[in-house]
N, CA, C and O atoms as a CHARMM CRD file, in Angstrom:
* protein
*
  292
    1    1 TYR  N     48.10700 -46.18800   7.43200 PROA 1      0.00000
    2    1 TYR  CA    46.81700 -46.51300   6.86900 PROA 1      0.00000
    3    1 TYR  C     45.71400 -46.16200   7.86400 PROA 1      0.00000
    4    1 TYR  O     45.92200 -46.16000   9.07700 PROA 1      0.00000
    5    2 THR  N     44.54500 -45.86700   7.32000 PROA 2      0.00000
    6    2 THR  CA    43.38700 -45.54200   8.14800 PROA 2      0.00000
    7    2 THR  C     42.21900 -46.42600   7.72900 PROA 2      0.00000
    8    2 THR  O     41.92200 -46.57400   6.54300 PROA 2      0.00000
    9    3 ALA  N     41.57100 -47.00200   8.71900 PROA 3      0.00000
   10    3 ALA  CA    40.36600 -47.79200   8.43600 PROA 3      0.00000
   11    3 ALA  C     39.18500 -46.83800   8.33300 PROA 3      0.00000
   12    3 ALA  O     38.98200 -45.99600   9.20800 PROA 3      0.00000
   13    4 ILE  N     38.40600 -46.97000   7.26200 PROA 4      0.00000
   14    4 ILE  CA    37.24100 -46.11500   7.07200 PROA 4      0.00000
   15    4 ILE  C     36.07600 -46.95400   6.57100 PROA 4      0.00000
   16    4 ILE  O     36.25200 -48.10800   6.17900 PROA 4      0.00000
   17    5 GLY  N     34.89600 -46.37100   6.58800 PROA 5      0.00000
   18    5 GLY  CA    33.73300 -47.03900   6.02500 PROA 5      0.00000
   19    5 GLY  C     32.66700 -47.32700   7.05700 PROA 5      0.00000
   20    5 GLY  O     32.84400 -47.08200   8.25000 PROA 5      0.00000
   21    6 ASP  N     31.55300 -47.85300   6.57200 PROA 6      0.00000
   22    6 ASP  CA    30.39500 -48.10900   7.42400 PROA 6      0.00000
   23    6 ASP  C     30.68800 -49.06800   8.58100 PROA 6      0.00000
   24    6 ASP  O     30.27100 -48.79000   9.70600 PROA 6      0.00000
   25    7 PRO  N     31.39000 -50.18800   8.35100 PROA 7      0.00000
   26    7 PRO  CA    31.66300 -51.08600   9.49300 PROA 7      0.00000
   27    7 PRO  C     32.48300 -50.41100  10.59800 PROA 7      0.00000
   28    7 PRO  O     32.25400 -50.65500  11.78200 PROA 7      0.00000
   29    8 VAL  N     33.41800 -49.58100  10.21300 PROA 8      0.00000
   30    8 VAL  CA    34.24400 -48.87300  11.19900 PROA 8      0.00000
   31    8 VAL  C     33.39300 -47.86200  11.96100 PROA 8      0.00000
   32    8 VAL  O     33.51200 -47.74600  13.18100 PROA 8      0.00000
   33    9 ASN  N     32.54400 -47.13800  11.26000 PROA 9      0.00000
   34    9 ASN  CA    31.65900 -46.17400  11.91700 PROA 9      0.00000
   35    9 ASN  C     30.69200 -46.87500  12.86500 PROA 9      0.00000
   36    9 ASN  O     30.45700 -46.40000  13.97600 PROA 9      0.00000
   37   10 THR  N     30.13300 -48.00000  12.43300 PROA 10     0.00000
   38   10 THR  CA    29.21000 -48.75900  13.28400 PROA 10     0.00000
   39   10 THR  C     29.92400 -49.23600  14.54200 PROA 10     0.00000
   40   10 THR  O     29.38500 -49.12600  15.64400 PROA 10     0.00000
   41   11 ALA  N     31.13400 -49.76700  14.38200 PROA 11     0.00000
   42   11 ALA  CA    31.90500 -50.23400  15.53400 PROA 11     0.00000
   43   11 ALA  C     32.16800 -49.09400  16.51800 PROA 11     0.00000
   44   11 ALA  O     32.07600 -49.29200  17.72900 PROA 11     0.00000
   45   12 ALA  N     32.48900 -47.92500  16.01800 PROA 12     0.00000
   46   12 ALA  CA    32.73100 -46.77300  16.88500 PROA 12     0.00000
   47   12 ALA  C     31.46700 -46.38500  17.65100 PROA 12     0.00000
   48   12 ALA  O     31.53800 -46.04100  18.83000 PROA 12     0.00000
   49   13 ARG  N     30.32400 -46.43700  16.99300 PROA 13     0.00000
   50   13 ARG  CA    29.06100 -46.11000  17.66100 PROA 13     0.00000
   51   13 ARG  C     28.74800 -47.13300  18.75000 PROA 13     0.00000
   52   13 ARG  O     28.29300 -46.76200  19.83200 PROA 13     0.00000
   53   14 LEU  N     28.98600 -48.40500  18.47800 PROA 14     0.00000
   54   14 LEU  CA    28.72000 -49.44000  19.47800 PROA 14     0.00000
   55   14 LEU  C     29.67500 -49.30400  20.66300 PROA 14     0.00000
   56   14 LEU  O     29.27500 -49.52600  21.80600 PROA 14     0.00000
   57   15 CYS  N     30.90800 -48.94800  20.40900 PROA 15     0.00000
   58   15 CYS  CA    31.85700 -48.71600  21.50800 PROA 15     0.00000
   59   15 CYS  C     31.37800 -47.58300  22.39900 PROA 15     0.00000
   60   15 CYS  O     31.55100 -47.62900  23.61700 PROA 15     0.00000
   61   16 SER  N     30.78100 -46.57300  21.79700 PROA 16     0.00000
   62   16 SER  CA    30.35400 -45.41500  22.59100 PROA 16     0.00000
   63   16 SER  C     29.15000 -45.71600  23.48300 PROA 16     0.00000
   64   16 SER  O     28.92900 -45.01100  24.46700 PROA 16     0.00000
   65   17 ILE  N     28.36500 -46.75300  23.15900 PROA 17     0.00000
   66   17 ILE  CA    27.21100 -47.07300  24.01100 PROA 17     0.00000
   67   17 ILE  C     27.50400 -48.19900  24.99700 PROA 17     0.00000
   68   17 ILE  O     26.73300 -48.43400  25.92800 PROA 17     0.00000
   69   18 ALA  N     28.62400 -48.89600  24.78900 PROA 18     0.00000
   70   18 ALA  CA    28.98300 -49.99500  25.69500 PROA 18     0.00000
   71   18 ALA  C     29.42200 -49.44400  27.05000 PROA 18     0.00000
   72   18 ALA  O     30.06200 -48.39600  27.13600 PROA 18     0.00000
   73   19 GLN  N     29.06400 -50.17000  28.09500 PROA 19     0.00000
   74   19 GLN  CA    29.50600 -49.82800  29.44600 PROA 19     0.00000
   75   19 GLN  C     30.92200 -50.36700  29.64600 PROA 19     0.00000
   76   19 GLN  O     31.44000 -51.10300  28.80600 PROA 19     0.00000
   77   20 ALA  N     31.54000 -49.99400  30.76400 PROA 20     0.00000
   78   20 ALA  CA    32.87000 -50.50500  31.08400 PROA 20     0.00000
   79   20 ALA  C     32.82800 -52.03100  31.13700 PROA 20     0.00000
   80   20 ALA  O     31.89700 -52.60600  31.70000 PROA 20     0.00000
   81   21 ASP  N     33.81200 -52.67400  30.56400 PROA 21     0.00000
   82   21 ASP  CA    33.93500 -54.13700  30.54300 PROA 21     0.00000
   83   21 ASP  C     32.78900 -54.83700  29.82100 PROA 21     0.00000
   84   21 ASP  O     32.52800 -56.01100  30.08400 PROA 21     0.00000
   85   22 GLU  N     32.10200 -54.14600  28.92200 PROA 22     0.00000
   86   22 GLU  CA    31.00400 -54.74300  28.16700 PROA 22     0.00000
   87   22 GLU  C     31.39900 -54.82300  26.69600 PROA 22     0.00000
   88   22 GLU  O     32.01500 -53.90600  26.15300 PROA 22     0.00000
   89   23 ILE  N     31.03600 -55.92700  26.06800 PROA 23     0.00000
   90   23 ILE  CA    31.27500 -56.09900  24.64100 PROA 23     0.00000
   91   23 ILE  C     29.91700 -56.12900  23.95400 PROA 23     0.00000
   92   23 ILE  O     29.08100 -56.98500  24.24300 PROA 23     0.00000
   93   24 ILE  N     29.70800 -55.19000  23.04500 PROA 24     0.00000
   94   24 ILE  CA    28.46600 -55.11800  22.28100 PROA 24     0.00000
   95   24 ILE  C     28.80800 -55.32200  20.81100 PROA 24     0.00000
   96   24 ILE  O     29.74200 -54.71300  20.29100 PROA 24     0.00000
   97   25 VAL  N     28.04400 -56.18400  20.14900 PROA 25     0.00000
   98   25 VAL  CA    28.27400 -56.43100  18.73000 PROA 25     0.00000
   99   25 VAL  C     26.97700 -56.26300  17.95200 PROA 25     0.00000
  100   25 VAL  O     25.88100 -56.36000  18.50300 PROA 25     0.00000
  101   26 SER  N     27.13100 -56.01100  16.67200 PROA 26     0.00000
  102   26 SER  CA    25.97500 -55.86600  15.78500 PROA 26     0.00000
  103   26 SER  C     25.41600 -57.23600  15.41200 PROA 26     0.00000
  104   26 SER  O     26.02300 -58.27200  15.68500 PROA 26     0.00000
  105   27 GLU  N     24.26200 -57.21200  14.79300 PROA 27     0.00000
  106   27 GLU  CA    23.63300 -58.44700  14.33800 PROA 27     0.00000
  107   27 GLU  C     24.51200 -59.16100  13.30600 PROA 27     0.00000
  108   27 GLU  O     24.60600 -60.38800  13.31000 PROA 27     0.00000
  109   28 ALA  N     25.15100 -58.39300  12.42900 PROA 28     0.00000
  110   28 ALA  CA    26.02200 -58.99100  11.41600 PROA 28     0.00000
  111   28 ALA  C     27.19200 -59.72700  12.06500 PROA 28     0.00000
  112   28 ALA  O     27.54200 -60.83000  11.64700 PROA 28     0.00000
  113   29 THR  N     27.78800 -59.12400  13.07500 PROA 29     0.00000
  114   29 THR  CA    28.89800 -59.77400  13.77900 PROA 29     0.00000
  115   29 THR  C     28.39600 -60.98400  14.54500 PROA 29     0.00000
  116   29 THR  O     29.06200 -62.01800  14.58000 PROA 29     0.00000
  117   30 MET  N     27.22700 -60.86100  15.15900 PROA 30     0.00000
  118   30 MET  CA    26.67200 -61.97200  15.93000 PROA 30     0.00000
  119   30 MET  C     26.42300 -63.19300  15.04800 PROA 30     0.00000
  120   30 MET  O     26.59000 -64.32700  15.49700 PROA 30     0.00000
  121   31 LYS  N     26.02800 -62.96800  13.80500 PROA 31     0.00000
  122   31 LYS  CA    25.81800 -64.09000  12.88700 PROA 31     0.00000
  123   31 LYS  C     27.10700 -64.86900  12.66800 PROA 31     0.00000
  124   31 LYS  O     27.07400 -66.08400  12.47300 PROA 31     0.00000
  125   32 GLN  N     28.23700 -64.17900  12.69800 PROA 32     0.00000
  126   32 GLN  CA    29.53000 -64.83700  12.52800 PROA 32     0.00000
  127   32 GLN  C     29.99600 -65.53200  13.81100 PROA 32     0.00000
  128   32 GLN  O     30.66300 -66.56500  13.75100 PROA 32     0.00000
  129   33 LEU  N     29.64900 -64.96900  14.96100 PROA 33     0.00000
  130   33 LEU  CA    30.10600 -65.47800  16.25300 PROA 33     0.00000
  131   33 LEU  C     29.16600 -66.47900  16.89600 PROA 33     0.00000
  132   33 LEU  O     29.55300 -67.18000  17.83100 PROA 33     0.00000
  133   34 GLY  N     27.95000 -66.55400  16.41300 PROA 34     0.00000
  134   34 GLY  CA    26.86800 -67.29000  17.05900 PROA 34     0.00000
  135   34 GLY  C     27.19800 -68.58400  17.76300 PROA 34     0.00000
  136   34 GLY  O     26.80500 -68.76400  18.91600 PROA 34     0.00000
  137   35 VAL  N     27.90000 -69.48700  17.11800 PROA 35     0.00000
  138   35 VAL  CA    28.15800 -70.79000  17.73200 PROA 35     0.00000
  139   35 VAL  C     29.28600 -70.75100  18.75500 PROA 35     0.00000
  140   35 VAL  O     29.50000 -71.72200  19.48100 PROA 35     0.00000
  141   36 PHE  N     30.00200 -69.64200  18.81500 PROA 36     0.00000
  142   36 PHE  CA    31.17700 -69.56600  19.67400 PROA 36     0.00000
  143   36 PHE  C     30.97500 -68.80600  20.98300 PROA 36     0.00000
  144   36 PHE  O     31.76600 -68.96100  21.91300 PROA 36     0.00000
  145   37 VAL  N     29.92800 -67.98900  21.06600 PROA 37     0.00000
  146   37 VAL  CA    29.77400 -67.11800  22.24000 PROA 37     0.00000
  147   37 VAL  C     28.40100 -67.22700  22.88700 PROA 37     0.00000
  148   37 VAL  O     27.41500 -67.59700  22.25000 PROA 37     0.00000
  149   38 GLU  N     28.36800 -66.89300  24.17100 PROA 38     0.00000
  150   38 GLU  CA    27.11100 -66.73600  24.90000 PROA 38     0.00000
  151   38 GLU  C     26.75800 -65.25000  24.80600 PROA 38     0.00000
  152   38 GLU  O     27.59800 -64.38900  25.07100 PROA 38     0.00000
  153   39 SER  N     25.53100 -64.95800  24.43400 PROA 39     0.00000
  154   39 SER  CA    25.14100 -63.56200  24.26300 PROA 39     0.00000
  155   39 SER  C     23.71200 -63.33100  24.72500 PROA 39     0.00000
  156   39 SER  O     22.93500 -64.26600  24.91900 PROA 39     0.00000
  157   40 THR  N     23.39300 -62.05600  24.89500 PROA 40     0.00000
  158   40 THR  CA    22.04700 -61.63300  25.23500 PROA 40     0.00000
  159   40 THR  C     21.64000 -60.54700  24.25900 PROA 40     0.00000
  160   40 THR  O     22.36400 -59.57100  24.06600 PROA 40     0.00000
  161   41 ALA  N     20.46600 -60.72000  23.63700 PROA 41     0.00000
  162   41 ALA  CA    19.95000 -59.67700  22.75200 PROA 41     0.00000
  163   41 ALA  C     19.57400 -58.47000  23.59500 PROA 41     0.00000
  164   41 ALA  O     18.97100 -58.60700  24.66000 PROA 41     0.00000
  165   42 MET  N     19.92900 -57.30300  23.11700 PROA 42     0.00000
  166   42 MET  CA    19.59800 -56.05700  23.79900 PROA 42     0.00000
  167   42 MET  C     18.52400 -55.34000  22.98300 PROA 42     0.00000
  168   42 MET  O     18.29400 -55.67700  21.82200 PROA 42     0.00000
  169   43 PRO  N     17.87600 -54.36400  23.58300 PROA 43     0.00000
  170   43 PRO  CA    16.91000 -53.59100  22.79600 PROA 43     0.00000
  171   43 PRO  C     17.61400 -52.90900  21.62000 PROA 43     0.00000
  172   43 PRO  O     18.75900 -52.47800  21.75500 PROA 43     0.00000
  173   44 PRO  N     16.94800 -52.80800  20.48200 PROA 44     0.00000
  174   44 PRO  CA    17.55500 -52.11800  19.34600 PROA 44     0.00000
  175   44 PRO  C     17.95200 -50.69400  19.71900 PROA 44     0.00000
  176   44 PRO  O     17.30400 -50.04900  20.54300 PROA 44     0.00000
  177   45 VAL  N     19.02600 -50.21600  19.10100 PROA 45     0.00000
  178   45 VAL  CA    19.53100 -48.87300  19.39100 PROA 45     0.00000
  179   45 VAL  C     19.57300 -48.04300  18.11700 PROA 45     0.00000
  180   45 VAL  O     19.77700 -48.56100  17.01900 PROA 45     0.00000
  181   46 ARG  N     19.37800 -46.76400  18.29000 PROA 46     0.00000
  182   46 ARG  CA    19.50300 -45.82800  17.17100 PROA 46     0.00000
  183   46 ARG  C     20.87600 -45.17700  17.28800 PROA 46     0.00000
  184   46 ARG  O     21.24100 -44.64900  18.33800 PROA 46     0.00000
  185   47 VAL  N     21.62700 -45.22300  16.19500 PROA 47     0.00000
  186   47 VAL  CA    22.95600 -44.62400  16.18800 PROA 47     0.00000
  187   47 VAL  C     23.08000 -43.64300  15.03400 PROA 47     0.00000
  188   47 VAL  O     22.41100 -43.77200  14.00900 PROA 47     0.00000
  189   48 LYS  N     23.94000 -42.67400  15.22100 PROA 48     0.00000
  190   48 LYS  CA    24.17800 -41.64800  14.21100 PROA 48     0.00000
  191   48 LYS  C     24.64500 -42.30200  12.90800 PROA 48     0.00000
  192   48 LYS  O     25.48600 -43.20100  12.91800 PROA 48     0.00000
  193   49 GLY  N     24.09400 -41.84400  11.80600 PROA 49     0.00000
  194   49 GLY  CA    24.50100 -42.34300  10.50300 PROA 49     0.00000
  195   49 GLY  C     23.70800 -43.53500   9.99800 PROA 49     0.00000
  196   49 GLY  O     23.94300 -44.00900   8.88600 PROA 49     0.00000
  197   50 LYS  N     22.77300 -44.02600  10.79900 PROA 50     0.00000
  198   50 LYS  CA    21.94100 -45.16800  10.39400 PROA 50     0.00000
  199   50 LYS  C     20.48100 -44.74600  10.41400 PROA 50     0.00000
  200   50 LYS  O     20.02000 -44.12500  11.37200 PROA 50     0.00000
  201   51 GLU  N     19.75700 -45.08100   9.35700 PROA 51     0.00000
  202   51 GLU  CA    18.33100 -44.75700   9.31700 PROA 51     0.00000
  203   51 GLU  C     17.53100 -45.65800  10.24600 PROA 51     0.00000
  204   51 GLU  O     16.62300 -45.20300  10.94100 PROA 51     0.00000
  205   52 LYS  N     17.87800 -46.94000  10.25100 PROA 52     0.00000
  206   52 LYS  CA    17.14700 -47.91700  11.06500 PROA 52     0.00000
  207   52 LYS  C     17.88600 -48.17200  12.37300 PROA 52     0.00000
  208   52 LYS  O     19.09900 -47.98700  12.47500 PROA 52     0.00000
  209   53 GLU  N     17.11100 -48.60400  13.37400 PROA 53     0.00000
  210   53 GLU  CA    17.73600 -49.02000  14.62200 PROA 53     0.00000
  211   53 GLU  C     18.54700 -50.28900  14.37000 PROA 53     0.00000
  212   53 GLU  O     18.21800 -51.08400  13.49000 PROA 53     0.00000
  213   54 LEU  N     19.60400 -50.46600  15.14800 PROA 54     0.00000
  214   54 LEU  CA    20.43300 -51.65900  15.03900 PROA 54     0.00000
  215   54 LEU  C     20.07800 -52.65800  16.12700 PROA 54     0.00000
  216   54 LEU  O     19.91800 -52.28700  17.29000 PROA 54     0.00000
  217   55 GLN  N     19.95700 -53.91300  15.75300 PROA 55     0.00000
  218   55 GLN  CA    19.81900 -54.97300  16.74900 PROA 55     0.00000
  219   55 GLN  C     21.22100 -55.24800  17.26400 PROA 55     0.00000
  220   55 GLN  O     22.13300 -55.49200  16.47300 PROA 55     0.00000
  221   56 VAL  N     21.40400 -55.21200  18.56300 PROA 56     0.00000
  222   56 VAL  CA    22.72300 -55.42900  19.14600 PROA 56     0.00000
  223   56 VAL  C     22.66400 -56.52500  20.19800 PROA 56     0.00000
  224   56 VAL  O     21.60100 -56.84400  20.73000 PROA 56     0.00000
  225   57 PHE  N     23.81300 -57.08700  20.48300 PROA 57     0.00000
  226   57 PHE  CA    23.94100 -58.19100  21.42500 PROA 57     0.00000
  227   57 PHE  C     25.08500 -57.90800  22.38600 PROA 57     0.00000
  228   57 PHE  O     26.12000 -57.36600  21.99700 PROA 57     0.00000
  229   58 SER  N     24.88700 -58.27700  23.63300 PROA 58     0.00000
  230   58 SER  CA    25.93200 -58.17800  24.64500 PROA 58     0.00000
  231   58 SER  C     26.56800 -59.55800  24.77800 PROA 58     0.00000
  232   58 SER  O     25.87200 -60.55500  24.97200 PROA 58     0.00000
  233   59 ILE  N     27.87900 -59.60500  24.67500 PROA 59     0.00000
  234   59 ILE  CA    28.60800 -60.87300  24.75700 PROA 59     0.00000
  235   59 ILE  C     28.98500 -61.14600  26.20700 PROA 59     0.00000
  236   59 ILE  O     29.60000 -60.31000  26.86900 PROA 59     0.00000
  237   60 GLN  N     28.60600 -62.33700  26.69300 PROA 60     0.00000
  238   60 GLN  CA    28.93900 -62.73000  28.06500 PROA 60     0.00000
  239   60 GLN  C     30.23400 -63.53700  28.13500 PROA 60     0.00000
  240   60 GLN  O     30.93400 -63.49500  29.14700 PROA 60     0.00000
  241   61 GLY  N     30.55300 -64.25800  27.08900 PROA 61     0.00000
  242   61 GLY  CA    31.77500 -65.05700  27.08600 PROA 61     0.00000
  243   61 GLY  C     31.71700 -66.14800  26.03800 PROA 61     0.00000
  244   61 GLY  O     30.76900 -66.24800  25.25900 PROA 61     0.00000
  245   62 MET  N     32.75300 -66.95700  26.04100 PROA 62     0.00000
  246   62 MET  CA    32.84100 -68.06800  25.10000 PROA 62     0.00000
  247   62 MET  C     31.95100 -69.20800  25.56600 PROA 62     0.00000
  248   62 MET  O     31.79100 -69.42500  26.76700 PROA 62     0.00000
  249   63 ARG  N     31.37400 -69.93400  24.62300 PROA 63     0.00000
  250   63 ARG  CA    30.59900 -71.12600  24.95000 PROA 63     0.00000
  251   63 ARG  C     31.54600 -72.24500  25.35200 PROA 63     0.00000
  252   63 ARG  O     32.66500 -72.33700  24.84700 PROA 63     0.00000
  253   64 THR  N     31.10000 -73.07200  26.24200 PROA 64     0.00000
  254   64 THR  CA    31.88400 -74.23200  26.65300 PROA 64     0.00000
  255   64 THR  C     32.16600 -75.08700  25.42300 PROA 64     0.00000
  256   64 THR  O     31.25100 -75.43100  24.67500 PROA 64     0.00000
  257   65 GLY  N     33.41800 -75.42200  25.22200 PROA 65     0.00000
  258   65 GLY  CA    33.80900 -76.23700  24.07800 PROA 65     0.00000
  259   65 GLY  C     33.99800 -75.46100  22.78600 PROA 65     0.00000
  260   65 GLY  O     34.32500 -76.05600  21.75900 PROA 65     0.00000
  261   66 ALA  N     33.80000 -74.14400  22.81000 PROA 66     0.00000
  262   66 ALA  CA    33.92000 -73.35300  21.58200 PROA 66     0.00000
  263   66 ALA  C     35.32200 -73.42300  21.00000 PROA 66     0.00000
  264   66 ALA  O     35.48400 -73.39800  19.78000 PROA 66     0.00000
  265   67 SER  N     36.33300 -73.51000  21.84800 PROA 67     0.00000
  266   67 SER  CA    37.69800 -73.57900  21.32500 PROA 67     0.00000
  267   67 SER  C     37.89600 -74.85800  20.52000 PROA 67     0.00000
  268   67 SER  O     38.71900 -74.88500  19.60400 PROA 67     0.00000
  269   68 ASP  N     37.16400 -75.91000  20.84100 PROA 68     0.00000
  270   68 ASP  CA    37.25400 -77.15600  20.08900 PROA 68     0.00000
  271   68 ASP  C     36.73500 -76.97400  18.65600 PROA 68     0.00000
  272   68 ASP  O     37.19600 -77.65000  17.73700 PROA 68     0.00000
  273   69 LEU  N     35.78600 -76.06900  18.47300 PROA 69     0.00000
  274   69 LEU  CA    35.19000 -75.83300  17.15900 PROA 69     0.00000
  275   69 LEU  C     36.14200 -75.11800  16.21600 PROA 69     0.00000
  276   69 LEU  O     35.98900 -75.20100  14.99700 PROA 69     0.00000
  277   70 THR  N     37.13100 -74.40800  16.77400 PROA 70     0.00000
  278   70 THR  CA    38.04100 -73.63100  15.94000 PROA 70     0.00000
  279   70 THR  C     39.28300 -74.39900  15.53400 PROA 70     0.00000
  280   70 THR  O     40.04500 -73.93100  14.68800 PROA 70     0.00000
  281   71 ARG  N     39.49900 -75.54200  16.10500 PROA 71     0.00000
  282   71 ARG  CA    40.68600 -76.34200  15.76900 PROA 71     0.00000
  283   71 ARG  C     40.52800 -76.98100  14.39800 PROA 71     0.00000
  284   71 ARG  O     39.45100 -77.44900  14.02600 PROA 71     0.00000
  285   72 THR  N     41.62400 -76.98700  13.66100 PROA 72     0.00000
  286   72 THR  CA    41.59800 -77.71600  12.39700 PROA 72     0.00000
  287   72 THR  C     42.00800 -79.14900  12.68200 PROA 72     0.00000
  288   72 THR  O     42.84000 -79.41800  13.54900 PROA 72     0.00000
  289   73 ARG  N     41.42200 -80.03800  11.95200 PROA 73     0.00000
  290   73 ARG  CA    41.69900 -81.46300  12.21900 PROA 73     0.00000
  291   73 ARG  C     42.53700 -82.05100  11.13800 PROA 73     0.00000
  292   73 ARG  O     42.87100 -83.23500  11.18900 PROA 73     0.00000
């Protein structure tokens, strides 16, 4: 099987701009991760295949206590 589509293309573009040992995510992904990670907003980037610039975030790590939020009770 092959993964295709806009999310896969966006992920590939973000991987290409990330530095070594850096995790960069899109705004859509950040909305899902928000309460679990420490992040820094980066300047918007223009990537191939997108008309508008993308707001991206650099992930620094997990928030203290974030693992507690994922446990089912």
